[in-house]
PDB file of C-alpha atoms in Angstrom:
ATOM      1  CA  MET C   1     -33.429  67.873 -29.756  1.00 40.00           C
ATOM      2  CA  CYS C   2     -33.337  64.118 -29.208  1.00 39.00           C
ATOM      3  CA  ALA C   3     -36.720  62.284 -29.203  1.00 39.00           C
ATOM      4  CA  LEU C   4     -37.154  60.037 -26.271  1.00 36.00           C
ATOM      5  CA  ARG C   5     -38.348  56.617 -27.320  1.00 39.00           C
ATOM      6  CA  PRO C   6     -39.692  53.611 -25.166  1.00 37.00           C
ATOM      7  CA  ALA C   7     -36.792  51.282 -24.045  1.00 37.00           C
ATOM      8  CA  SER C   8     -36.542  47.995 -25.818  1.00 40.00           C
ATOM      9  CA  ARG C   9     -37.086  44.652 -24.165  1.00 37.00           C
ATOM     10  CA  ALA C  10     -33.387  43.966 -24.141  1.00 39.00           C
ATOM     11  CA  ALA C  11     -32.864  47.314 -22.280  1.00 36.00           C
ATOM     12  CA  ARG C  12     -35.583  46.455 -19.907  1.00 38.00           C
ATOM     13  CA  GLY C  13     -33.751  43.246 -19.065  1.00 40.00           C
ATOM     14  CA  GLY C  14     -36.091  40.693 -20.721  1.00 40.00           C
ATOM     15  CA  ARG C  15     -39.582  39.326 -20.039  1.00 41.00           C
ATOM     16  CA  GLY C  16     -41.103  40.060 -16.682  1.00 42.00           C
ATOM     17  CA  ARG C  17     -38.426  42.472 -15.492  1.00 41.00           C
ATOM     18  CA  PHE C  18     -38.599  46.134 -14.980  1.00 40.00           C
ATOM     19  CA  PRO C  19     -35.924  48.901 -14.908  1.00 44.00           C
ATOM     20  CA  ALA C  20     -35.021  50.308 -11.508  1.00 45.00           C
ATOM     21  CA  ARG C  21     -37.475  52.979 -10.450  1.00 49.00           C
ATOM     22  CA  ILE C  22     -36.170  56.591 -10.629  1.00 46.00           C
ATOM     23  CA  PRO C  23     -37.465  59.083  -8.050  1.00 50.00           C
ATOM     24  CA  GLY C  24     -39.932  61.655  -9.420  1.00 51.00           C
ATOM     25  CA  PRO C  25     -37.935  64.773  -8.585  1.00 45.00           C
ATOM     26  CA  PHE C  26     -34.944  63.366 -10.493  1.00 43.00           C
ATOM     27  CA  LEU C  27     -37.315  62.863 -13.523  1.00 40.00           C
ATOM     28  CA  VAL C  28     -38.246  66.466 -13.368  1.00 39.00           C
ATOM     29  CA  LEU C  29     -34.683  67.369 -13.320  1.00 39.00           C
ATOM     30  CA  LEU C  30     -33.915  65.225 -16.206  1.00 40.00           C
ATOM     31  CA  GLY C  31     -36.724  67.097 -18.133  1.00 44.00           C
ATOM     32  CA  CYS C  32     -34.870  70.300 -17.669  1.00 40.00           C
ATOM     33  CA  LEU C  33     -31.562  68.984 -18.959  1.00 41.00           C
ATOM     34  CA  PRO C  34     -30.511  69.031 -22.588  1.00 45.00           C
ATOM     35  CA  GLY C  35     -30.626  65.597 -24.240  1.00 45.00           C
ATOM     36  CA  LEU C  36     -26.933  64.577 -23.893  1.00 39.00           C
ATOM     37  CA  ALA C  37     -26.779  65.698 -20.351  1.00 41.00           C
ATOM     38  CA  ALA C  38     -29.924  63.625 -19.483  1.00 37.00           C
ATOM     39  CA  VAL C  39     -28.280  60.546 -21.045  1.00 35.00           C
ATOM     40  CA  ALA C  40     -25.221  61.054 -18.908  1.00 40.00           C
ATOM     41  CA  ALA C  41     -27.393  61.458 -15.713  1.00 35.00           C
ATOM     42  CA  LEU C  42     -29.237  58.345 -16.520  1.00 30.00           C
ATOM     43  CA  GLY C  43     -25.954  56.413 -16.879  1.00 38.00           C
ATOM     44  CA  LEU C  44     -24.861  57.771 -13.489  1.00 32.00           C
ATOM     45  CA  CYS C  45     -28.158  56.615 -11.979  1.00 32.00           C
ATOM     46  CA  ALA C  46     -28.139  53.312 -13.462  1.00 31.00           C
ATOM     47  CA  GLY C  47     -24.537  52.771 -12.430  1.00 35.00           C
ATOM     48  CA  GLY C  48     -25.473  53.768  -8.767  1.00 34.00           C
ATOM     49  CA  VAL C  49     -28.264  51.097  -8.735  1.00 28.00           C
ATOM     50  CA  GLU C  50     -25.971  48.304 -10.242  1.00 30.00           C
ATOM     51  CA  HIS C  51     -23.155  49.050  -7.552  1.00 32.00           C
ATOM     52  CA  ALA C  52     -25.754  49.128  -4.716  1.00 31.00           C
ATOM     53  CA  ALA C  53     -27.169  45.787  -5.742  1.00 33.00           C
ATOM     54  CA  ARG C  54     -23.640  44.143  -6.049  1.00 37.00           C
ATOM     55  CA  PRO C  55     -22.730  42.079  -2.967  1.00 40.00           C
ATOM     56  CA  ALA C  56     -19.534  43.133  -1.077  1.00 41.00           C
ATOM     57  CA  PRO C  57     -16.609  40.762  -1.598  1.00 44.00           C
ATOM     58  CA  PRO C  58     -16.220  38.034   1.162  1.00 48.00           C
ATOM     59  CA  ALA C  59     -13.808  38.892   3.916  1.00 47.00           C
ATOM     60  CA  ARG C  60     -10.653  36.886   4.050  1.00 48.00           C
ATOM     61  CA  THR C  61     -10.622  34.454   7.002  1.00 51.00           C
ATOM     62  CA  ALA C  62      -7.824  34.239   9.436  1.00 49.00           C
ATOM     63  CA  ASP C  63      -6.872  30.799   8.209  1.00 49.00           C
ATOM     64  CA  ALA C  64      -6.713  32.059   4.619  1.00 49.00           C
ATOM     65  CA  ARG C  65      -4.438  34.961   5.693  1.00 55.00           C
ATOM     66  CA  VAL C  66      -2.094  32.640   7.554  1.00 50.00           C
ATOM     67  CA  ALA C  67      -1.919  30.186   4.635  1.00 54.00           C
ATOM     68  CA  THR C  68      -0.968  33.073   2.356  1.00 66.00           C
ATOM     69  CA  ALA C  69       1.472  34.382   4.699  1.00 76.00           C
ATOM     70  CA  HIS C  70       3.547  31.115   4.911  1.00 86.00           C
ATOM     71  CA  GLN C  71       3.512  30.049   1.299  1.00 91.00           C
ATOM     72  CA  ALA C  72       6.954  29.076  -0.028  1.00 95.00           C
ATOM     73  CA  ALA C  73       8.344  29.435  -3.515  1.00 96.00           C
ATOM     74  CA  ARG C  74       7.571  26.498  -5.840  1.00 98.00           C
ATOM     75  CA  PRO C  75      10.940  24.568  -6.579  1.00 98.00           C
ATOM     76  CA  PRO C  76      11.618  23.339 -10.031  1.00 98.00           C
ATOM     77  CA  ILE C  77       9.909  20.068 -10.833  1.00 98.00           C
ATOM     78  CA  VAL C  78      10.608  17.896 -13.779  1.00 98.00           C
ATOM     79  CA  PRO C  79       7.372  16.601 -15.386  1.00 98.00           C
ATOM     80  CA  ARG C  80       6.352  12.990 -15.891  1.00 96.00           C
ATOM     81  CA  SER C  81       7.105  13.171 -19.502  1.00 95.00           C
ATOM     82  CA  ALA C  82      10.786  13.324 -18.807  1.00 96.00           C
ATOM     83  CA  TRP C  83      10.766   9.722 -17.436  1.00 97.00           C
ATOM     84  CA  LEU C  84       7.617   8.129 -18.829  1.00 95.00           C
ATOM     85  CA  ASP C  85       7.748   7.342 -22.522  1.00 84.00           C
ATOM     86  CA  ASP C  86       5.130   5.821 -24.775  1.00 77.00           C
ATOM     87  CA  LEU C  87       6.560   2.356 -24.536  1.00 76.00           C
ATOM     88  CA  ALA C  88       6.289   2.250 -20.773  1.00 81.00           C
ATOM     89  CA  ARG C  89       3.031   4.193 -20.360  1.00 84.00           C
ATOM     90  CA  HIS C  90      -0.165   2.127 -19.977  1.00 80.00           C
ATOM     91  CA  ALA C  91      -3.876   3.045 -19.695  1.00 81.00           C
ATOM     92  CA  GLN C  92      -4.899   4.198 -16.178  1.00 86.00           C
ATOM     93  CA  PRO C  93      -8.010   5.618 -14.567  1.00 90.00           C
ATOM     94  CA  PRO C  94      -8.376   9.294 -13.891  1.00 94.00           C
ATOM     95  CA  PRO C  95      -6.435  10.618 -10.899  1.00 95.00           C
ATOM     96  CA  ARG C  96      -8.228  10.866  -7.481  1.00 96.00           C
ATOM     97  CA  TYR C  97      -8.009  13.953  -5.346  1.00 98.00           C
ATOM     98  CA  ASP C  98      -8.419  15.024  -1.628  1.00 97.00           C
ATOM     99  CA  ASP C  99      -9.463  18.403  -0.451  1.00 97.00           C
ATOM    100  CA  LYS C 100      -5.916  19.372   0.578  1.00 97.00           C
ATOM    101  CA  VAL C 101      -2.517  18.089   1.685  1.00 98.00           C
ATOM    102  CA  VAL C 102      -1.695  18.619   5.282  1.00 98.00           C
ATOM    103  CA  ALA C 103       1.224  16.022   5.709  1.00 98.00           C
ATOM    104  CA  VAL C 104       4.160  14.683   3.829  1.00 98.00           C
ATOM    105  CA  PHE C 105       5.591  11.196   4.163  1.00 98.00           C
ATOM    106  CA  VAL C 106       9.168  10.633   3.226  1.00 98.00           C
ATOM    107  CA  HIS C 107      10.324   7.348   1.739  1.00 98.00           C
ATOM    108  CA  HIS C 108      13.434   5.904   0.087  1.00 98.00           C
ATOM    109  CA  THR C 109      13.251   3.657  -2.918  1.00 98.00           C
ATOM    110  CA  ASP C 110      15.555   0.971  -1.621  1.00 96.00           C
ATOM    111  CA  SER C 111      17.557   1.073  -4.788  1.00 96.00           C
ATOM    112  CA  PRO C 112      21.316   1.464  -5.512  1.00 96.00           C
ATOM    113  CA  ASN C 113      22.989   4.834  -4.492  1.00 97.00           C
ATOM    114  CA  GLY C 114      25.796   4.997  -7.100  1.00 94.00           C
ATOM    115  CA  TYR C 115      23.761   6.089 -10.048  1.00 98.00           C
ATOM    116  CA  ASP C 116      24.480   8.966 -12.327  1.00 98.00           C
ATOM    117  CA  CYS C 117      21.885  11.652 -11.923  1.00 98.00           C
ATOM    118  CA  ALA C 118      21.333  11.597 -15.656  1.00 98.00           C
ATOM    119  CA  ASP C 119      19.965   8.111 -15.187  1.00 98.00           C
ATOM    120  CA  ALA C 120      17.351   9.142 -12.697  1.00 98.00           C
ATOM    121  CA  PRO C 121      14.546   9.094 -15.268  1.00 98.00           C
ATOM    122  CA  ARG C 122      15.397   5.495 -16.296  1.00 97.00           C
ATOM    123  CA  ILE C 123      15.450   4.560 -12.546  1.00 97.00           C
ATOM    124  CA  ILE C 124      11.969   6.154 -12.035  1.00 98.00           C
ATOM    125  CA  ARG C 125      10.631   4.434 -15.107  1.00 96.00           C
ATOM    126  CA  TYR C 126      11.890   1.027 -13.725  1.00 95.00           C
ATOM    127  CA  LEU C 127      10.118   1.790 -10.449  1.00 96.00           C
ATOM    128  CA  TYR C 128       6.876   2.672 -12.328  1.00 96.00           C
ATOM    129  CA  ALA C 129       7.114  -0.603 -14.340  1.00 94.00           C
ATOM    130  CA  GLY C 130       7.481  -2.597 -11.160  1.00 93.00           C
ATOM    131  CA  GLN C 131       4.613  -1.015  -9.221  1.00 94.00           C
ATOM    132  CA  THR C 132       2.228  -1.036 -12.171  1.00 93.00           C
ATOM    133  CA  GLY C 133       3.360  -4.496 -13.330  1.00 89.00           C
ATOM    134  CA  ALA C 134       4.170  -6.875 -10.530  1.00 85.00           C
ATOM    135  CA  ARG C 135       2.125  -5.054  -7.940  1.00 88.00           C
ATOM    136  CA  ASP C 136      -0.746  -4.204 -10.516  1.00 89.00           C
ATOM    137  CA  TRP C 137      -1.075  -0.584  -9.289  1.00 92.00           C
ATOM    138  CA  ASP C 138      -2.701   1.918 -11.511  1.00 93.00           C
ATOM    139  CA  ASP C 139       0.337   4.372 -11.419  1.00 96.00           C
ATOM    140  CA  ILE C 140       3.500   4.955  -9.510  1.00 97.00           C
ATOM    141  CA  GLY C 141       2.674   5.397  -5.890  1.00 97.00           C
ATOM    142  CA  TYR C 142       4.867   8.373  -4.974  1.00 98.00           C
ATOM    143  CA  ASN C 143       3.679  11.793  -5.613  1.00 98.00           C
ATOM    144  CA  PHE C 144       7.317  13.051  -6.100  1.00 98.00           C
ATOM    145  CA  LEU C 145      10.809  11.566  -6.338  1.00 98.00           C
ATOM    146  CA  VAL C 146      14.148  13.339  -5.651  1.00 98.00           C
ATOM    147  CA  ASP C 147      17.486  12.172  -6.869  1.00 98.00           C
ATOM    148  CA  ARG C 148      20.839  12.542  -5.083  1.00 98.00           C
ATOM    149  CA  CYS C 149      21.620  15.780  -7.128  1.00 98.00           C
ATOM    150  CA  GLY C 150      18.507  17.420  -5.756  1.00 98.00           C
ATOM    151  CA  THR C 151      16.379  17.251  -8.878  1.00 98.00           C
ATOM    152  CA  ILE C 152      12.698  16.816  -8.176  1.00 98.00           C
ATOM    153  CA  TYR C 153      10.454  14.740 -10.415  1.00 98.00           C
ATOM    154  CA  GLU C 154       6.772  14.614 -10.724  1.00 98.00           C
ATOM    155  CA  GLY C 155       5.648  11.091  -9.791  1.00 98.00           C
ATOM    156  CA  ARG C 156       1.902  10.223  -9.719  1.00 97.00           C
ATOM    157  CA  ALA C 157      -0.350  11.849 -12.273  1.00 97.00           C
ATOM    158  CA  GLY C 158      -2.848  14.497 -11.599  1.00 97.00           C
ATOM    159  CA  GLY C 159      -0.924  17.736 -11.230  1.00 97.00           C
ATOM    160  CA  VAL C 160       1.980  18.706  -8.834  1.00 98.00           C
ATOM    161  CA  ASP C 161       0.009  21.633  -7.327  1.00 97.00           C
ATOM    162  CA  ARG C 162      -3.237  19.547  -6.718  1.00 98.00           C
ATOM    163  CA  PRO C 163      -3.834  17.355  -3.644  1.00 98.00           C
ATOM    164  CA  VAL C 164      -3.504  14.045  -5.597  1.00 98.00           C
ATOM    165  CA  THR C 165      -4.396  10.859  -3.607  1.00 97.00           C
ATOM    166  CA  GLY C 166      -1.175   8.758  -3.698  1.00 97.00           C
ATOM    167  CA  ALA C 167      -0.377   5.196  -2.933  1.00 96.00           C
ATOM    168  CA  HIS C 168       2.667   5.508  -0.812  1.00 97.00           C
ATOM    169  CA  THR C 169       1.744   5.093   2.916  1.00 98.00           C
ATOM    170  CA  GLN C 170      -0.874   2.315   3.538  1.00 96.00           C
ATOM    171  CA  GLY C 171      -3.746   3.572   5.699  1.00 97.00           C
ATOM    172  CA  PHE C 172      -2.701   7.312   5.348  1.00 98.00           C
ATOM    173  CA  ASN C 173      -2.754   7.979   1.571  1.00 98.00           C
ATOM    174  CA  HIS C 174      -5.463  10.628   1.919  1.00 97.00           C
ATOM    175  CA  ARG C 175      -4.577  14.235   2.606  1.00 98.00           C
ATOM    176  CA  THR C 176      -0.871  13.440   2.273  1.00 98.00           C
ATOM    177  CA  ALA C 177       1.934  13.629  -0.286  1.00 98.00           C
ATOM    178  CA  GLY C 178       4.616  11.028  -0.682  1.00 98.00           C
ATOM    179  CA  ILE C 179       8.217  12.085  -1.491  1.00 98.00           C
ATOM    180  CA  ALA C 180      10.648   9.290  -2.411  1.00 98.00           C
ATOM    181  CA  ALA C 181      14.437   9.660  -2.172  1.00 98.00           C
ATOM    182  CA  LEU C 182      16.119   7.708  -4.985  1.00 98.00           C
ATOM    183  CA  GLY C 183      18.471   5.277  -3.156  1.00 98.00           C
ATOM    184  CA  THR C 184      18.893   3.348   0.047  1.00 98.00           C
ATOM    185  CA  PHE C 185      19.593   5.213   3.271  1.00 98.00           C
ATOM    186  CA  THR C 186      20.069   2.785   6.002  1.00 98.00           C
ATOM    187  CA  SER C 187      22.260   3.443   9.047  1.00 97.00           C
ATOM    188  CA  GLY C 188      25.738   4.971   8.206  1.00 97.00           C
ATOM    189  CA  ILE C 189      24.797   5.807   4.554  1.00 98.00           C
ATOM    190  CA  PRO C 190      25.433   9.522   3.848  1.00 98.00           C
ATOM    191  CA  VAL C 191      22.363  11.480   2.652  1.00 98.00           C
ATOM    192  CA  PRO C 192      23.476  13.987  -0.069  1.00 98.00           C
ATOM    193  CA  GLN C 193      22.813  17.532   1.039  1.00 98.00           C
ATOM    194  CA  ALA C 194      21.427  18.463  -2.199  1.00 98.00           C
ATOM    195  CA  MET C 195      18.725  15.818  -1.802  1.00 98.00           C
ATOM    196  CA  VAL C 196      18.017  17.014   1.705  1.00 98.00           C
ATOM    197  CA  ASP C 197      17.658  20.631   0.520  1.00 98.00           C
ATOM    198  CA  ALA C 198      15.363  19.637  -2.278  1.00 98.00           C
ATOM    199  CA  ILE C 199      13.029  17.651   0.028  1.00 98.00           C
ATOM    200  CA  ALA C 200      12.927  20.674   2.302  1.00 98.00           C
ATOM    201  CA  ALA C 201      12.046  22.998  -0.526  1.00 98.00           C
ATOM    202  CA  LEU C 202       9.381  20.670  -1.854  1.00 98.00           C
ATOM    203  CA  THR C 203       7.917  20.079   1.598  1.00 98.00           C
ATOM    204  CA  ALA C 204       7.750  23.858   2.281  1.00 98.00           C
ATOM    205  CA  TRP C 205       5.963  24.678  -0.975  1.00 98.00           C
ATOM    206  CA  LYS C 206       3.565  21.758  -0.789  1.00 98.00           C
ATOM    207  CA  LEU C 207       2.435  22.181   2.775  1.00 98.00           C
ATOM    208  CA  GLY C 208       2.465  25.884   2.390  1.00 97.00           C
ATOM    209  CA  LEU C 209      -0.459  25.571  -0.079  1.00 97.00           C
ATOM    210  CA  SER C 210      -2.544  24.502   2.861  1.00 96.00           C
ATOM    211  CA  GLY C 211      -0.857  26.783   5.499  1.00 96.00           C
ATOM    212  CA  VAL C 212       0.651  23.913   7.273  1.00 97.00           C
ATOM    213  CA  ASP C 213       3.888  24.213   9.415  1.00 97.00           C
ATOM    214  CA  PRO C 214       6.181  21.286   8.635  1.00 98.00           C
ATOM    215  CA  ARG C 215       7.052  21.044  12.365  1.00 98.00           C
ATOM    216  CA  ALA C 216       3.521  20.974  13.647  1.00 97.00           C
ATOM    217  CA  ALA C 217       1.384  18.001  14.606  1.00 97.00           C
ATOM    218  CA  VAL C 218      -1.471  17.185  12.263  1.00 98.00           C
ATOM    219  CA  ARG C 219      -4.286  14.614  12.871  1.00 97.00           C
ATOM    220  CA  LEU C 220      -4.929  11.931  10.271  1.00 98.00           C
ATOM    221  CA  THR C 221      -7.478   9.011  10.200  1.00 97.00           C
ATOM    222  CA  SER C 222      -6.298   5.630   9.295  1.00 98.00           C
ATOM    223  CA  SER C 223      -8.266   3.887   6.485  1.00 97.00           C
ATOM    224  CA  ASN C 224      -6.610   0.484   6.751  1.00 95.00           C
ATOM    225  CA  SER C 225      -5.760  -1.692   9.719  1.00 96.00           C
ATOM    226  CA  ARG C 226      -2.645  -3.087   8.033  1.00 95.00           C
ATOM    227  CA  SER C 227      -1.021   0.210   8.870  1.00 97.00           C
ATOM    228  CA  ARG C 228       0.363   0.745  12.467  1.00 97.00           C
ATOM    229  CA  TYR C 229      -3.270   1.947  13.477  1.00 98.00           C
ATOM    230  CA  ALA C 230      -6.595   0.379  13.234  1.00 97.00           C
ATOM    231  CA  ALA C 231      -8.951   1.672  10.578  1.00 97.00           C
ATOM    232  CA  GLY C 232     -10.822   4.703  11.919  1.00 97.00           C
ATOM    233  CA  ALA C 233      -8.272   5.634  14.426  1.00 97.00           C
ATOM    234  CA  THR C 234      -7.324   9.372  14.529  1.00 97.00           C
ATOM    235  CA  VAL C 235      -3.551   9.745  14.916  1.00 97.00           C
ATOM    236  CA  ALA C 236      -1.309  12.784  15.381  1.00 98.00           C
ATOM    237  CA  PHE C 237       1.839  12.861  13.159  1.00 98.00           C
ATOM    238  CA  THR C 238       4.408  15.553  12.604  1.00 98.00           C
ATOM    239  CA  ALA C 239       3.466  17.250   9.323  1.00 98.00           C
ATOM    240  CA  LEU C 240       6.747  15.925   7.777  1.00 98.00           C
ATOM    241  CA  ALA C 241       7.024  12.306   8.772  1.00 98.00           C
ATOM    242  CA  GLY C 242       8.771   9.139   7.746  1.00 98.00           C
ATOM    243  CA  HIS C 243       7.011   6.218   6.216  1.00 98.00           C
ATOM    244  CA  ARG C 244       7.827   4.064   9.258  1.00 98.00           C
ATOM    245  CA  ASP C 245       5.779   6.378  11.497  1.00 98.00           C
ATOM    246  CA  ALA C 246       2.669   5.019   9.819  1.00 98.00           C
ATOM    247  CA  TYR C 247       3.559   1.543   8.618  1.00 97.00           C
ATOM    248  CA  MET C 248       5.633  -1.498   9.796  1.00 97.00           C
ATOM    249  CA  THR C 249       8.772  -0.716   7.838  1.00 97.00           C
ATOM    250  CA  SER C 250      12.315   0.817   8.285  1.00 97.00           C
ATOM    251  CA  CYS C 251      11.574   3.164   5.342  1.00 98.00           C
ATOM    252  CA  PRO C 252      13.058   5.821   4.817  1.00 98.00           C
ATOM    253  CA  GLY C 253      16.137   4.194   6.532  1.00 98.00           C
ATOM    254  CA  ALA C 254      17.847   5.302   9.623  1.00 98.00           C
ATOM    255  CA  ALA C 255      20.180   7.687   8.035  1.00 98.00           C
ATOM    256  CA  LEU C 256      17.361   9.650   6.143  1.00 98.00           C
ATOM    257  CA  THR C 257      15.074   9.452   9.259  1.00 98.00           C
ATOM    258  CA  ALA C 258      17.885  11.149  11.281  1.00 98.00           C
ATOM    259  CA  ARG C 259      17.876  14.128   8.833  1.00 98.00           C
ATOM    260  CA  LEU C 260      14.058  14.619   8.987  1.00 98.00           C
ATOM    261  CA  PRO C 261      14.222  17.233  11.946  1.00 98.00           C
ATOM    262  CA  GLU C 262      16.719  19.193   9.902  1.00 98.00           C
ATOM    263  CA  ILE C 263      14.390  19.088   6.856  1.00 98.00           C
ATOM    264  CA  ARG C 264      11.514  20.267   8.993  1.00 98.00           C
ATOM    265  CA  ARG C 265      13.417  23.258  10.319  1.00 97.00           C
ATOM    266  CA  ALA C 266      14.646  24.214   6.811  1.00 98.00           C
ATOM    267  CA  ALA C 267      11.262  23.875   5.324  1.00 98.00           C
ATOM    268  CA  ALA C 268       9.693  26.015   8.169  1.00 97.00           C
ATOM    269  CA  ARG C 269      12.380  28.722   7.381  1.00 97.00           C
ATOM    270  CA  LEU C 270      11.534  28.740   3.750  1.00 97.00           C
ATOM    271  CA  GLN C 271       7.864  29.324   4.728  1.00 97.00           C
ATOM    272  CA  GLY C 272       9.069  32.300   6.735  1.00 95.00           C
ATOM    273  CA  ARG C 273       8.117  30.804  10.121  1.00 94.00           C
ATOM    274  CA  THR C 274       9.823  31.371  13.493  1.00 83.00           C
ATOM    275  CA  SER C 275       7.489  29.640  15.969  1.00 71.00           C
ATOM    276  CA  VAL C 276       5.485  26.439  15.865  1.00 61.00           C
ATOM    277  CA  ARG C 277       1.897  25.816  16.917  1.00 57.00           C
ATOM    278  CA  ALA C 278       1.352  22.785  19.130  1.00 48.00           C
ATOM    279  CA  LEU C 279      -1.361  21.294  16.985  1.00 47.00           C
ATOM    280  CA  THR C 280      -2.899  22.187  13.702  1.00 46.00           C
ATOM    281  CA  GLY C 281      -5.887  20.948  11.634  1.00 46.00           C
ATOM    282  CA  THR C 282      -8.991  19.123  12.544  1.00 43.00           C
ATOM    283  CA  PRO C 283      -9.793  15.362  12.190  1.00 46.00           C
ATOM    284  CA  GLN C 284     -10.471  14.725   8.588  1.00 45.00           C
ATOM    285  CA  ALA C 285     -14.032  13.843   7.307  1.00 42.00           C
ATOM    286  CA  PRO C 286     -14.570  10.182   6.438  1.00 42.00           C
ATOM    287  CA  PHE C 287     -14.209   9.449   2.612  1.00 35.00           C
ATOM    288  CA  SER C 288     -17.127   8.205   0.617  1.00 33.00           C
ATOM    289  CA  VAL C 289     -14.992   5.409  -0.864  1.00 31.00           C
ATOM    290  CA  LEU C 290     -14.191   3.992   2.574  1.00 30.00           C
ATOM    291  CA  PRO C 291     -16.131   2.747   5.587  1.00 32.00           C
ATOM    292  CA  SER C 292     -16.449   5.328   8.248  1.00 30.00           C
ATOM    293  CA  PRO C 293     -16.222   3.807  11.737  1.00 32.00           C
ATOM    294  CA  ARG C 294     -16.339   5.920  14.800  1.00 35.00           C
ATOM    295  CA  PRO C 295     -12.746   7.273  15.271  1.00 33.00           C
ATOM    296  CA  THR C 296     -10.811   6.078  18.259  1.00 32.00           C
ATOM    297  CA  VAL C 297      -7.508   7.444  19.586  1.00 34.00           C
ATOM    298  CA  VAL C 298      -4.637   5.039  19.645  1.00 35.00           C
ATOM    299  CA  PRO C 299      -1.865   6.056  21.949  1.00 36.00           C
ATOM    300  CA  THR C 300       1.338   6.975  20.062  1.00 34.00           C
ATOM    301  CA  THR C 301       3.418   5.353  22.762  1.00 33.00           C
ATOM    302  CA  ASN C 302       2.340   1.914  21.442  1.00 34.00           C
ATOM    303  CA  ARG C 303       4.400   2.314  18.258  1.00 33.00           C
ATOM    304  CA  PRO C 304       6.925  -0.444  17.888  1.00 33.00           C
TER     305      PRO C 304
END
């Protein structure tokens, strides 16, 4: 027979802790069992106590279920290392992040259109040098860039799947992502279909991470009165918008602006959506790095 010895401190769970109490009748039963059977019964009892004390997993919220239901596949994205070499790279502070991305602003780079797609990394490196040099920015402002062949490039550092705070749309860089089309797309300039499709795929994936419909309206709070809206104003934008919707500019050009409705519909299809909600999201909380005046609503009909 096996001799029963007092449990060690480790078995009792350390100083000041006691094992779970086992009912008296059960102890009597254990005394009648052979040694090995008693050990097995104790194991079952201890397991029952452990499982009873373990909290139930939290229930998934309706918002979480919706977000998961409408996530699109991540398109191929070329990393920064493809265009940023050691000669061009400079020291920069750590990336800044928001809680999520609920809107995308589309831009054009106002650069020549007749480039060979193999030269896209060189063009992006040139843009990076201009923004971090003459403008004295800490990094390229756009979160992503798309060339005319539909290749998507990582722009601003911080991780393509994270809500990196960009520097692309003055007053509305928080909770947004900036996608720049390489080229100039003013009135009458054809926008390559491969570029349109890539912007749609990227938008579907990026907004899908937060469960946002690209066709829906979202509320954003202006952080800078040099945008179209006074600092502190809460403004409704379409989740996929053009730069000129938020700032006094013609960017992303009349031709690309005219393709935005098509891009919204394509992105929504990629998310598996058939209907659109009238309004999504809630006014964003003020950011600690910015003053937080009381929000006021600026009528959208006042846009130039």
